[in-house]
Coordinates of C-alpha atoms in Angstrom, one line a residue:
Chain A
M1 CA 110.3 153.3 47.6
K2 CA 112.3 153.1 44.4
N3 CA 111.9 149.4 44.3
S4 CA 108.0 149.7 44.4
H5 CA 108.3 151.8 41.3
K6 CA 110.2 149.4 39.4
F7 CA 107.7 146.7 40.3
L8 CA 104.8 148.6 39.3
L9 CA 106.4 149.3 35.9
F10 CA 107.2 145.7 35.7
L11 CA 103.5 144.7 36.2
I12 CA 102.2 147.3 33.6
L13 CA 104.7 145.8 31.1
L14 CA 103.8 142.2 32.1
I15 CA 100.1 142.1 32.0
P16 CA 98.8 143.6 28.6
S17 CA 100.8 141.4 26.5
A18 CA 99.2 138.2 27.8
A19 CA 95.6 139.2 28.7
F20 CA 94.5 142.4 27.0
A21 CA 95.0 141.4 23.3
Q22 CA 92.9 138.2 23.6
R23 CA 90.0 139.8 25.3
A24 CA 89.6 143.0 23.3
E25 CA 87.2 141.7 20.8
A26 CA 84.8 140.1 23.3
F27 CA 84.2 142.9 25.4
Q28 CA 84.6 145.9 23.0
Q29 CA 80.9 146.2 22.7
S30 CA 80.0 146.6 26.2
R31 CA 83.1 148.0 28.0
K32 CA 86.2 149.9 27.7
W33 CA 89.2 147.7 27.0
Y34 CA 91.0 148.5 30.0
L35 CA 88.5 148.0 32.5
P36 CA 89.0 144.6 34.4
D37 CA 86.9 141.6 34.1
H38 CA 86.8 140.5 37.6
L39 CA 87.8 141.1 41.1
K40 CA 89.4 138.4 43.5
L41 CA 89.7 138.1 47.3
Q42 CA 92.1 135.5 48.7
F43 CA 93.0 134.2 52.1
A44 CA 96.5 133.2 52.6
G45 CA 98.8 131.7 49.8
G46 CA 101.9 133.6 50.9
I47 CA 100.8 137.0 49.7
G48 CA 98.8 138.3 52.7
F49 CA 96.4 137.3 55.4
L50 CA 93.9 138.8 52.9
S51 CA 94.8 140.0 49.5
G52 CA 92.5 141.4 46.6
G53 CA 92.5 143.2 43.5
P54 CA 91.4 143.3 39.8
G55 CA 92.0 140.8 37.1
Y56 CA 91.5 140.1 33.3
L57 CA 90.2 137.0 31.6
S58 CA 91.4 135.7 28.1
K59 CA 88.6 135.5 25.5
N60 CA 88.5 131.6 26.0
E61 CA 88.2 131.9 29.5
T62 CA 91.1 129.8 30.4
L63 CA 93.7 132.4 31.5
E64 CA 93.4 134.8 34.3
T65 CA 95.8 137.5 35.2
D66 CA 95.4 139.2 38.5
V67 CA 97.0 141.8 40.5
L68 CA 96.5 141.3 44.2
F69 CA 97.2 143.7 47.2
G70 CA 97.8 141.9 50.3
F71 CA 98.0 142.8 53.9
L72 CA 99.2 140.6 56.9
P73 CA 98.4 142.2 60.3
Q74 CA 101.1 141.9 62.8
K75 CA 98.5 139.8 65.1
F76 CA 98.4 137.1 62.7
G77 CA 102.2 137.2 61.1
G78 CA 104.4 138.4 63.9
D79 CA 105.1 141.6 61.5
A80 CA 102.8 143.8 59.5
L81 CA 103.5 143.1 56.0
I82 CA 102.3 144.6 52.6
T83 CA 102.6 142.5 49.7
I84 CA 101.6 143.2 46.0
T85 CA 101.2 140.2 43.6
G86 CA 101.1 139.6 40.0
K87 CA 99.5 136.3 39.4
T88 CA 98.6 134.2 36.1
T89 CA 96.2 131.1 36.4
Y90 CA 95.5 128.7 33.6
S91 CA 92.5 126.5 34.0
P92 CA 92.3 124.4 30.7
W93 CA 89.1 122.5 31.4
R94 CA 85.6 123.7 32.2
I95 CA 83.0 121.0 32.9
P96 CA 79.2 122.4 33.1
L97 CA 77.3 120.7 36.0
R98 CA 73.7 119.5 35.8
R99 CA 72.3 122.7 36.8
E100 CA 73.6 124.6 33.7
S101 CA 74.8 127.8 35.5
Y102 CA 77.2 125.7 37.5
Y103 CA 80.6 124.6 36.4
V104 CA 83.7 123.2 37.8
A105 CA 87.3 123.9 36.6
P106 CA 89.0 120.7 38.0
F107 CA 92.6 121.8 37.5
S108 CA 94.3 125.1 37.5
L109 CA 98.0 125.7 37.1
G110 CA 99.6 129.1 38.0
F111 CA 102.5 131.2 38.9
Y112 CA 102.9 134.4 40.8
L113 CA 105.3 136.9 41.7
S114 CA 105.1 138.8 45.0
Y115 CA 106.8 141.7 46.2
T116 CA 106.8 142.5 50.0
F117 CA 107.5 146.0 51.1
G118 CA 109.8 146.8 54.0
P119 CA 113.5 148.3 54.8
Q120 CA 114.5 144.8 55.9
F121 CA 114.0 143.4 52.4
D122 CA 116.2 143.9 49.5
T123 CA 115.9 143.6 45.6
K124 CA 119.5 144.5 44.9
W125 CA 121.8 144.0 47.9
P126 CA 123.6 146.9 49.3
A127 CA 127.1 147.8 48.2
Y128 CA 128.7 146.4 51.4
Y129 CA 128.1 143.0 50.4
P130 CA 130.6 141.2 47.9
K131 CA 128.8 140.4 44.5
G132 CA 126.8 137.3 44.9
Y133 CA 127.1 137.0 48.8
Y134 CA 123.4 136.3 49.0
W135 CA 122.1 134.8 45.6
W136 CA 118.3 135.7 46.2
A137 CA 116.3 138.8 46.7
T138 CA 114.2 139.1 49.8
T139 CA 111.5 141.4 48.3
F140 CA 110.4 139.3 45.3
R141 CA 109.2 135.7 45.9
P142 CA 108.3 133.7 42.8
A143 CA 105.9 130.8 43.5
A144 CA 103.8 128.2 41.6
Y145 CA 100.6 126.5 42.5
I146 CA 98.0 124.0 41.2
G147 CA 94.3 124.1 42.3
G148 CA 90.7 124.0 41.1
K149 CA 87.6 125.9 41.0
L150 CA 83.8 125.9 41.3
G151 CA 81.9 128.6 39.6
K152 CA 78.3 129.8 38.7
N153 CA 77.3 132.3 36.0
F154 CA 74.1 134.4 36.4
I155 CA 72.5 137.5 34.7
V156 CA 72.2 140.7 36.6
K157 CA 70.8 143.8 34.7
D158 CA 71.1 142.1 31.2
R159 CA 74.8 141.3 31.7
K160 CA 76.5 138.0 32.4
R161 CA 78.2 137.7 35.7
G162 CA 80.0 135.1 37.4
F163 CA 81.0 134.0 40.9
E164 CA 83.8 131.5 41.5
F165 CA 85.2 129.9 44.5
Y166 CA 88.8 128.5 44.2
Y167 CA 91.6 126.7 46.1
E168 CA 95.4 126.6 45.5
L169 CA 98.1 124.5 46.8
G170 CA 101.4 126.2 46.2
T171 CA 105.0 126.6 47.2
Y172 CA 107.7 129.2 46.5
D173 CA 111.2 129.2 45.3
L174 CA 113.3 128.8 48.7
M175 CA 110.9 126.1 49.9
L176 CA 111.2 124.2 46.7
I177 CA 115.1 124.3 46.6
S178 CA 115.0 123.3 50.6
Y179 CA 112.8 120.4 49.7
V180 CA 115.0 119.2 46.8
Q181 CA 118.0 119.2 48.8
N182 CA 116.5 117.6 51.6
R183 CA 114.3 114.7 50.5
G184 CA 115.0 112.7 53.5
Y185 CA 113.9 115.2 56.1
L186 CA 111.2 117.1 54.2
D187 CA 108.1 116.0 52.7
V188 CA 106.1 117.5 49.9
S189 CA 103.5 118.4 52.6
D190 CA 106.1 120.4 54.3
I191 CA 106.5 122.8 51.6
V192 CA 102.9 123.2 50.3
N193 CA 100.5 125.9 51.6
L194 CA 96.8 126.2 50.9
S195 CA 95.0 129.4 49.9
L196 CA 91.2 129.9 49.3
G197 CA 89.7 132.6 47.3
V198 CA 86.6 133.9 45.6
K199 CA 86.3 135.6 42.3
Y200 CA 83.5 137.9 41.3
G201 CA 83.3 138.3 37.3
F202 CA 81.6 141.3 35.7
Chain B
M1 CA 75.1 139.9 55.2
K2 CA 76.7 140.3 58.5
K3 CA 75.7 136.7 59.5
Y4 CA 77.6 135.4 56.3
I5 CA 80.8 137.5 57.0
S6 CA 80.9 136.4 60.5
L7 CA 80.3 132.6 59.3
A8 CA 83.1 133.1 56.8
L9 CA 85.6 134.5 59.2
S10 CA 84.8 131.7 61.9
C11 CA 85.3 129.1 59.1
L12 CA 88.7 130.8 58.3
A13 CA 89.7 131.0 62.0
T14 CA 88.8 127.1 62.3
L15 CA 90.7 126.2 59.1
T16 CA 93.7 128.4 60.4
L17 CA 93.6 126.6 63.7
S18 CA 93.1 123.0 62.3
C19 CA 95.7 123.0 59.5
D20 CA 98.0 125.5 60.9
S21 CA 101.1 124.2 58.9
F22 CA 99.2 124.4 55.7
I23 CA 98.5 128.0 56.0
L24 CA 101.0 130.7 54.8
Y25 CA 100.4 134.3 55.1
N26 CA 103.8 135.5 54.0
P27 CA 107.3 133.6 53.7
N28 CA 108.5 136.5 56.3
E29 CA 105.7 135.8 58.9
I30 CA 106.7 134.7 62.3
N31 CA 104.6 132.0 63.7
L32 CA 105.8 130.1 66.6
D33 CA 104.1 127.5 69.1
R34 CA 104.3 127.9 72.6
D35 CA 107.2 125.5 73.1
E36 CA 109.2 127.3 70.2
R37 CA 109.7 130.4 72.2
N38 CA 112.5 131.8 74.5
L39 CA 114.5 128.6 74.0
S40 CA 117.9 130.2 75.2
E41 CA 116.4 130.9 78.7
M42 CA 114.6 127.5 79.0
N43 CA 117.6 125.5 78.0
I44 CA 120.1 127.7 80.3
K45 CA 117.8 126.5 83.1
K46 CA 118.1 122.9 81.9
I47 CA 121.8 123.2 81.7
Q48 CA 122.2 124.7 85.1
A49 CA 120.3 121.9 86.6
I50 CA 122.7 119.3 85.4
P51 CA 124.8 117.9 88.1
L52 CA 128.5 119.3 87.9
R53 CA 131.5 117.0 87.0
D54 CA 135.1 117.5 87.1
T55 CA 135.3 117.7 83.3
L56 CA 132.5 119.3 81.3
K57 CA 132.0 118.0 77.9
F58 CA 130.0 119.7 75.0
I59 CA 129.6 119.9 71.4
L60 CA 130.3 122.7 69.1
M61 CA 128.7 122.5 65.6
G62 CA 127.1 125.0 63.3
D63 CA 125.8 126.3 60.0
T64 CA 122.7 124.0 59.8
Q65 CA 121.5 126.2 56.9
R66 CA 119.6 124.3 54.5
W67 CA 121.1 121.0 55.5
Y68 CA 118.2 119.3 57.1
D69 CA 119.1 115.8 56.0
E70 CA 122.8 116.2 57.3
S71 CA 121.5 118.0 60.6
A72 CA 119.3 115.0 61.4
D73 CA 122.3 112.7 60.8
F74 CA 124.3 115.0 63.2
V75 CA 121.8 114.5 65.9
K76 CA 122.1 110.8 65.6
S77 CA 126.0 111.1 65.8
A78 CA 125.8 113.6 68.6
N79 CA 123.4 111.2 70.7
S80 CA 126.0 108.4 70.4
Q81 CA 128.7 110.7 72.2
K82 CA 128.7 109.9 76.0
D83 CA 128.0 112.5 78.8
I84 CA 127.5 115.6 76.4
A85 CA 126.0 118.2 78.9
F86 CA 124.9 120.6 75.9
V87 CA 125.4 121.2 72.2
L88 CA 126.4 124.8 71.0
H89 CA 125.2 125.9 67.7
A90 CA 127.6 128.5 66.2
G91 CA 125.0 130.2 63.9
D92 CA 123.6 130.3 60.5
I93 CA 120.8 128.2 61.8
S94 CA 118.8 129.3 58.8
D95 CA 119.7 130.0 55.1
F96 CA 117.3 132.5 54.1
G97 CA 116.2 134.1 57.6
I98 CA 112.9 132.5 57.2
N99 CA 110.9 131.4 60.4
Q100 CA 110.0 128.1 58.7
E101 CA 113.6 127.3 58.5
F102 CA 114.2 128.1 62.3
K103 CA 111.3 125.9 63.1
W104 CA 112.8 122.9 61.0
V105 CA 116.1 123.2 62.5
N106 CA 114.6 123.4 66.2
E107 CA 112.5 120.4 65.4
I108 CA 115.8 118.4 64.6
M109 CA 117.8 119.8 67.4
V110 CA 115.2 119.0 70.0
K111 CA 115.7 115.3 69.3
L112 CA 119.2 115.7 70.8
N113 CA 119.6 114.1 74.1
S114 CA 120.8 117.5 75.6
P115 CA 119.7 120.9 75.5
Y116 CA 121.1 123.2 72.9
L117 CA 122.1 126.8 72.7
T118 CA 122.8 129.0 69.6
V119 CA 124.5 132.1 68.4
I120 CA 123.2 134.3 65.8
G121 CA 124.7 133.8 62.3
N122 CA 124.8 136.4 59.4
H123 CA 122.1 134.3 57.5
D124 CA 119.7 134.6 60.5
I125 CA 119.8 138.2 60.1
V126 CA 118.5 138.4 56.6
A127 CA 115.0 139.7 56.1
N128 CA 112.9 139.0 59.2
G129 CA 115.5 136.7 60.7
P130 CA 116.3 138.8 63.6
I131 CA 112.6 138.8 64.8
S132 CA 112.4 135.2 64.7
Y133 CA 115.6 134.7 66.4
R134 CA 114.7 137.2 69.2
K135 CA 111.2 135.4 69.5
M136 CA 112.6 131.9 69.4
Y137 CA 115.9 132.0 71.3
G138 CA 116.3 135.5 72.9
S139 CA 119.0 138.1 73.0
L140 CA 121.5 138.5 70.4
D141 CA 124.1 138.9 72.8
Y142 CA 123.9 136.6 76.2
S143 CA 125.9 134.7 78.6
F144 CA 125.4 132.2 81.3
D145 CA 127.5 130.4 84.1
Y146 CA 127.8 127.0 84.6
G147 CA 130.4 125.3 87.3
N148 CA 133.8 126.8 86.8
H149 CA 132.8 128.4 83.3
R150 CA 131.1 131.4 81.7
F151 CA 129.7 131.1 78.2
V152 CA 129.6 134.5 76.5
F153 CA 127.5 134.3 72.9
I154 CA 128.1 137.4 70.9
N155 CA 126.7 138.5 67.6
T156 CA 129.8 139.0 65.5
N157 CA 128.1 139.5 62.1
S158 CA 129.4 143.1 61.2
R159 CA 128.8 143.1 57.5
E160 CA 125.0 142.6 58.2
Y161 CA 125.1 146.0 59.9
A162 CA 127.2 147.6 57.2
F163 CA 130.4 147.6 59.4
D164 CA 128.8 150.6 61.4
G165 CA 131.0 149.9 64.3
T166 CA 128.1 148.6 66.6
V167 CA 128.6 144.8 66.0
P168 CA 130.1 143.1 67.7
N169 CA 129.0 145.1 71.0
L170 CA 132.3 145.5 72.5
S171 CA 131.2 147.5 75.5
W172 CA 128.8 144.8 76.4
L173 CA 131.6 142.0 75.9
K174 CA 133.8 143.9 78.1
S175 CA 131.3 143.9 80.9
Q176 CA 130.9 140.2 80.6
L177 CA 134.6 139.6 80.7
S178 CA 135.5 142.0 83.5
N179 CA 132.5 141.3 85.9
N180 CA 133.9 137.9 87.0
P181 CA 134.2 137.8 90.8
E182 CA 134.4 134.0 91.0
N183 CA 137.3 134.1 88.6
K184 CA 135.6 131.5 86.3
N185 CA 137.0 130.5 83.0
I186 CA 135.3 132.4 80.0
I187 CA 134.6 130.9 76.7
V188 CA 133.5 133.3 74.0
I189 CA 131.3 132.0 71.2
G190 CA 130.4 133.9 68.1
H191 CA 129.4 133.0 64.3
V192 CA 132.1 135.1 62.4
P193 CA 135.6 134.7 63.7
P194 CA 137.6 138.0 64.2
F195 CA 140.0 137.2 61.5
D196 CA 137.3 136.8 59.0
G197 CA 136.4 139.5 56.1
D198 CA 132.7 139.7 57.5
F199 CA 134.1 140.8 60.9
D200 CA 134.5 144.5 61.2
K201 CA 138.2 145.5 60.6
K202 CA 138.0 148.4 62.9
L203 CA 136.9 146.3 65.7
E204 CA 139.1 143.3 65.2
K205 CA 142.0 144.4 67.3
D206 CA 139.9 145.7 70.2
F207 CA 137.9 142.5 70.2
S208 CA 141.0 140.1 70.2
D209 CA 142.8 142.3 72.8
L210 CA 139.8 141.9 75.1
L211 CA 139.9 138.3 74.9
G212 CA 143.9 138.1 74.9
S213 CA 144.2 140.6 77.9
N214 CA 141.9 138.6 80.0
P215 CA 143.7 135.8 82.0
N216 CA 140.3 133.7 82.2
V217 CA 139.9 133.5 78.3
K218 CA 141.8 130.5 76.9
M219 CA 139.5 129.7 73.9
S220 CA 136.8 131.0 71.7
L221 CA 134.5 129.3 69.5
Y222 CA 133.0 129.9 66.0
G223 CA 131.4 128.7 62.8
H224 CA 130.9 130.4 59.5
K225 CA 133.7 129.1 57.6
H226 CA 132.3 125.6 56.6
S227 CA 135.6 124.0 57.4
F228 CA 137.6 123.2 60.5
N229 CA 140.1 125.6 61.5
N230 CA 142.0 126.3 64.8
G231 CA 145.0 128.2 66.1
E232 CA 146.3 130.8 68.4
F233 CA 146.0 133.5 65.8
Y234 CA 146.8 136.6 67.9
N235 CA 149.7 134.9 69.8
D236 CA 148.1 135.9 73.0
G237 CA 147.3 132.7 74.7
V238 CA 143.7 132.5 73.2
H239 CA 143.2 129.6 71.1
Y240 CA 140.4 130.0 68.5
Y241 CA 138.4 126.9 67.3
V242 CA 136.1 127.2 64.1
T243 CA 133.9 124.2 63.4
T244 CA 132.5 123.0 60.0
S245 CA 129.1 123.1 58.4
M246 CA 126.5 120.4 58.7
G247 CA 127.1 120.1 54.9
A248 CA 130.7 119.1 55.6
R249 CA 129.4 116.6 58.1
G250 CA 131.7 117.5 61.1
Y251 CA 131.8 119.0 64.6
W252 CA 133.9 119.4 67.6
V253 CA 133.6 117.7 71.0
V254 CA 134.9 119.8 73.7
R255 CA 136.2 118.6 77.2
V256 CA 136.9 121.8 79.6
W257 CA 138.0 121.4 83.2
K258 CA 139.5 123.8 85.8
D259 CA 142.9 124.2 84.5
G260 CA 142.6 123.1 80.9
Y261 CA 140.7 121.9 77.9
Y262 CA 140.9 119.2 75.0
L263 CA 139.1 119.2 71.7
E264 CA 138.4 116.3 69.3
K265 CA 137.2 116.5 65.9
I266 CA 134.3 114.2 64.9
E267 CA 133.2 113.5 61.2
F268 CA 130.0 111.7 60.6

């Protein structure tokens, strides 16, 4: 479990610098600064059958940073896997729809770093391997994605709330390198995966 | 609320089934189609149904790991060889031990005109690789008889088990070599050759002695080194052949008959 502690520390160090500072002003009247702005629930995307967790939104509402806890039951994955993921999504444009409370964010770009638990996965390879024998860690998986979302704002108990549906098309490091070196056999579609999610902002 | 949840779940299920290849739960998941399971057993049956000839001709290749373009070229080259009964993959099917890689390699190898068999490589043991291998191919150690020959496939990737003395499984190998009432020629196939640093040094002598002391063992086949190599390294009558990687675009064509064998190096 030593590795998991390291990862938690990493997340704690990573998140605040990006998200907390920007949003402090906007929410200081209504809420404590450390409380999350939203919750997400996601299907697939390489970080679990379902994953969910809290996240923060920048003041200008373009940058989301999330921590997602994912689970994959053995029935769907051949092995039961628990994954924790730090994720940042940038959605530069927000277009209001005719009914004013609805909007579309047509383009998102994001990255995530996931950590999958299990004794069969390594962060630092054991000493019985020569240095650099395997160059990648099997616990951590960096990935990138593009996507879009559809949202609706509404008021509950005098407070602005929001609901969003999003999709993401992404790939991870090991697939990307496989594709780059095998442009003949592999197509982009071979390495891309689809995820769907919902967000509730409060 | 219940209605919406069940609706959402059935939507997810439909989506999962309809665009299976676009859904990834985890890179380490094992997700196989029906025709991607128990391939060793299935292909052994196919091989044993092939009519016997005086000379058996097969291919020894290996290390497809992250060389899909080259592996596809290999299949073209192999299919241009005449009378190949089967292809032996000397391990490192995958590079990262990821199920998707095993599936891609199988997708390429099923385009061969003949069945193929594999032995597990060190890269196939990384992460959830062993789960993928077991489900897709079968046992890590296995053997089959065809004509005058017995083929023994053994996991020789000792480093992956921290050189704990269990790999290769010598007692299993001994049973495969000794229980031979029909006096068949025996060919042992592994990924890591016994003279390589990734093979357990404590087991090297016992392993090579098992082969060398058995009059029915004339040759033994390996991969791992990413270059061709061959020789009678222990001066005991057993000739060791190492095939190169797909990245280096080469393989052996092997001919065996009752009293002899002949190997030819092919580059593609």
